[in-house]
XYZ file of C-alpha atoms in Angstrom:
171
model
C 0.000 0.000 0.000
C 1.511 3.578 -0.680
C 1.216 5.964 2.196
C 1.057 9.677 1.481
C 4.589 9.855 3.057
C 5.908 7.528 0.032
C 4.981 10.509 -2.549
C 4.381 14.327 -3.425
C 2.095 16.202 -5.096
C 2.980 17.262 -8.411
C -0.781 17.871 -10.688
C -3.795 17.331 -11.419
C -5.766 15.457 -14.292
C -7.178 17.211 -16.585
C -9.281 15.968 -19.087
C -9.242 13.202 -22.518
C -7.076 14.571 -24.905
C -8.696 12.944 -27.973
C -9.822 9.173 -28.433
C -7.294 6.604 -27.873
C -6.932 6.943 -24.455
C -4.242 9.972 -23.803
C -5.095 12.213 -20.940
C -4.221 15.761 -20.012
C -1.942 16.274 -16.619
C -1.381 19.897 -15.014
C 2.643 19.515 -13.860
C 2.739 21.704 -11.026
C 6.976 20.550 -10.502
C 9.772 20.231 -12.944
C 10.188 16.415 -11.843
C 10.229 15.160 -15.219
C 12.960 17.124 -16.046
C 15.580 15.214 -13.703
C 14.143 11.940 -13.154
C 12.691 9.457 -15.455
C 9.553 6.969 -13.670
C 7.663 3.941 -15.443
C 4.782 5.347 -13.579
C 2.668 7.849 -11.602
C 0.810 7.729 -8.511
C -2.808 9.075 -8.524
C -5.575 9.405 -5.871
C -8.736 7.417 -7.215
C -11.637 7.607 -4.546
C -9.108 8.678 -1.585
C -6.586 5.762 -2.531
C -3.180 6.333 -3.882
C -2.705 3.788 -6.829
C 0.128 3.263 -9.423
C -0.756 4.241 -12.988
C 2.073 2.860 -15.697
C 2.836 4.839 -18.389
C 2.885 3.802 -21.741
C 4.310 7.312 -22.953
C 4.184 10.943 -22.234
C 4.729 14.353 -24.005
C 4.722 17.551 -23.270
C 2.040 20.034 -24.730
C 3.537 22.844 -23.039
C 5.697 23.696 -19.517
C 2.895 22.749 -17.448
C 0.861 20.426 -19.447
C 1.709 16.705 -20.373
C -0.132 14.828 -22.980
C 0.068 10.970 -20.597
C -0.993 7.474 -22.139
C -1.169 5.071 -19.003
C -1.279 1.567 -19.726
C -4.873 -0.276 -20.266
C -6.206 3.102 -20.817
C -7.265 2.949 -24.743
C -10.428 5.178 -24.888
C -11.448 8.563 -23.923
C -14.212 7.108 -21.691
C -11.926 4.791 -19.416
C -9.337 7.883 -18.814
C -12.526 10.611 -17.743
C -12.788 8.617 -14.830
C -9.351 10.106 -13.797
C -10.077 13.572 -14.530
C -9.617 16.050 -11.486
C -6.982 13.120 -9.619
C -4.447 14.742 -7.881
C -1.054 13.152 -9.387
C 1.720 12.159 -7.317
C 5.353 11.424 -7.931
C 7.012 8.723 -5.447
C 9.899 10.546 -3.367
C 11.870 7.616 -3.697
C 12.893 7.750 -7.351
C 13.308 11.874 -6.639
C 15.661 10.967 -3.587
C 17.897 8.611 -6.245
C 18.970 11.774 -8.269
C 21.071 14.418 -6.634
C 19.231 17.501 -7.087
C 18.202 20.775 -4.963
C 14.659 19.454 -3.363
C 11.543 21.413 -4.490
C 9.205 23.122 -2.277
C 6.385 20.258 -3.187
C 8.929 17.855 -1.986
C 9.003 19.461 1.262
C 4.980 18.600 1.622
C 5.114 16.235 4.945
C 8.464 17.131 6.389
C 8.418 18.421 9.955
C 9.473 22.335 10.682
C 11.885 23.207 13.298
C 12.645 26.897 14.126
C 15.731 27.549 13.692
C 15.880 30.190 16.556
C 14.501 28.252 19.239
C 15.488 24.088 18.221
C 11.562 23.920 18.479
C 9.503 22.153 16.057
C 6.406 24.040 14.602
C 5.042 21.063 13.203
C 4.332 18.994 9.981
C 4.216 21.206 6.256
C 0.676 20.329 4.580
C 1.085 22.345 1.877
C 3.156 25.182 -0.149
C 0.934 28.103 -0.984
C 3.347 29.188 -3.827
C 0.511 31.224 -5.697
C 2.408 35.247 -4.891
C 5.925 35.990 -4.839
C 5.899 35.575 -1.085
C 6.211 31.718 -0.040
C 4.464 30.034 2.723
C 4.270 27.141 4.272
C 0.764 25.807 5.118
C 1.485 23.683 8.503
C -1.135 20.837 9.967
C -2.141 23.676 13.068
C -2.985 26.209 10.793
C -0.603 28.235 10.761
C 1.055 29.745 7.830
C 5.100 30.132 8.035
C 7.013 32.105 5.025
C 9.459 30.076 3.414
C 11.980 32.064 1.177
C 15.326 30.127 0.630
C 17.019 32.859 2.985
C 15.154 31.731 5.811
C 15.464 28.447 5.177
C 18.577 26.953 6.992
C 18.966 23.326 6.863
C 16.926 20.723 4.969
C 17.800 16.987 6.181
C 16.279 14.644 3.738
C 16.980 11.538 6.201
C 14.988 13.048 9.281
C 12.727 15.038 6.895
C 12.841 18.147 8.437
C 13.357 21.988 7.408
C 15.168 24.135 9.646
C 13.892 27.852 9.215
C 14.831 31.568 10.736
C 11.109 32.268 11.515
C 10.474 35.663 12.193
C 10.950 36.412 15.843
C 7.472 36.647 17.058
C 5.286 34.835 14.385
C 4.959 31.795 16.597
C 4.038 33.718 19.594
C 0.621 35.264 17.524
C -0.851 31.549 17.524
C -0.483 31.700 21.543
């Protein structure tokens, strides 16, 4: 079974790119561009599941034309549309490469000021020039490389200068 530690987000499916079975996918992370993968990892009905592919290409930067296997026909690949796609961290972790902020989805946040953690990074809100990261109490922690100390990939945790007195608002 793949646990939602195993993998990170990196799109969307979009919808049938004409008949035979090829499907649009929203890339949200360069990913493709320094690892090659037999396969993706979508969320059907709340489950993560393997998808192989037969081939991909790229329509654009951020859209890829995908053909997974025993998915011939427009009708059997609509049932994906709107999956969230997922890339599995351990073929990203085989290529030495600076980690993405999507990678950093699930990896604990310490402050670097105090040695105390803040807690677990749901999510990257990446949509302004400002950074954040969305943590699992709600709180939202900016995340520009200059604040960002330390990333261990083995512990899976991100050491960052957080502004002296953000923490204490949550208090």
């Amino acid at each position: 079974m793949i646990k939602d530690s195993d993998v990170y987000r990196i799109g969307r499916v979009g919808k049938p790119h004409g008949v035979k079975g090829e499907v649009q996918v929203q890339i949200d992370d360069d990913v493709f561009d320094r690892v090659g993968a037999d396969y993706l990892v979508l969320r059907v009905d709340g489950i993560l599941v393997p998808f192989f592919m037969e081939e991909y290409r790229f329509k654009s930067d951020e859209i890829a034309l995908v053909t997974f296997c025993d998915m011939d026909s427009s009708e059997k690949v609509r049932e994906l549309t709107g999956c969230e796609v997922f890339f599995p961290r351990s073929l990203a972790d085989e290529v030495e490469h600076d980690l993405t902020y999507a990678e950093l989805v699930g990896y604990s946040l310490v402050d670097a000021n105090t040695g105390r953690r803040v807690g677990t990074i749901e999510s990257v809100d990446d949509a302004t020039e400002n950074i954040l990261f969305e943590m699992d109490n709600g709180s939202l922690i900016p995340a520009p490389e200059e604040l960002i100390t330390d990333v261990d990939t083995e512990s899976r945790t991100v050491t960052v200068a957080v502004p002296e007195g953000l923490l204490d608002m949550d208090e």
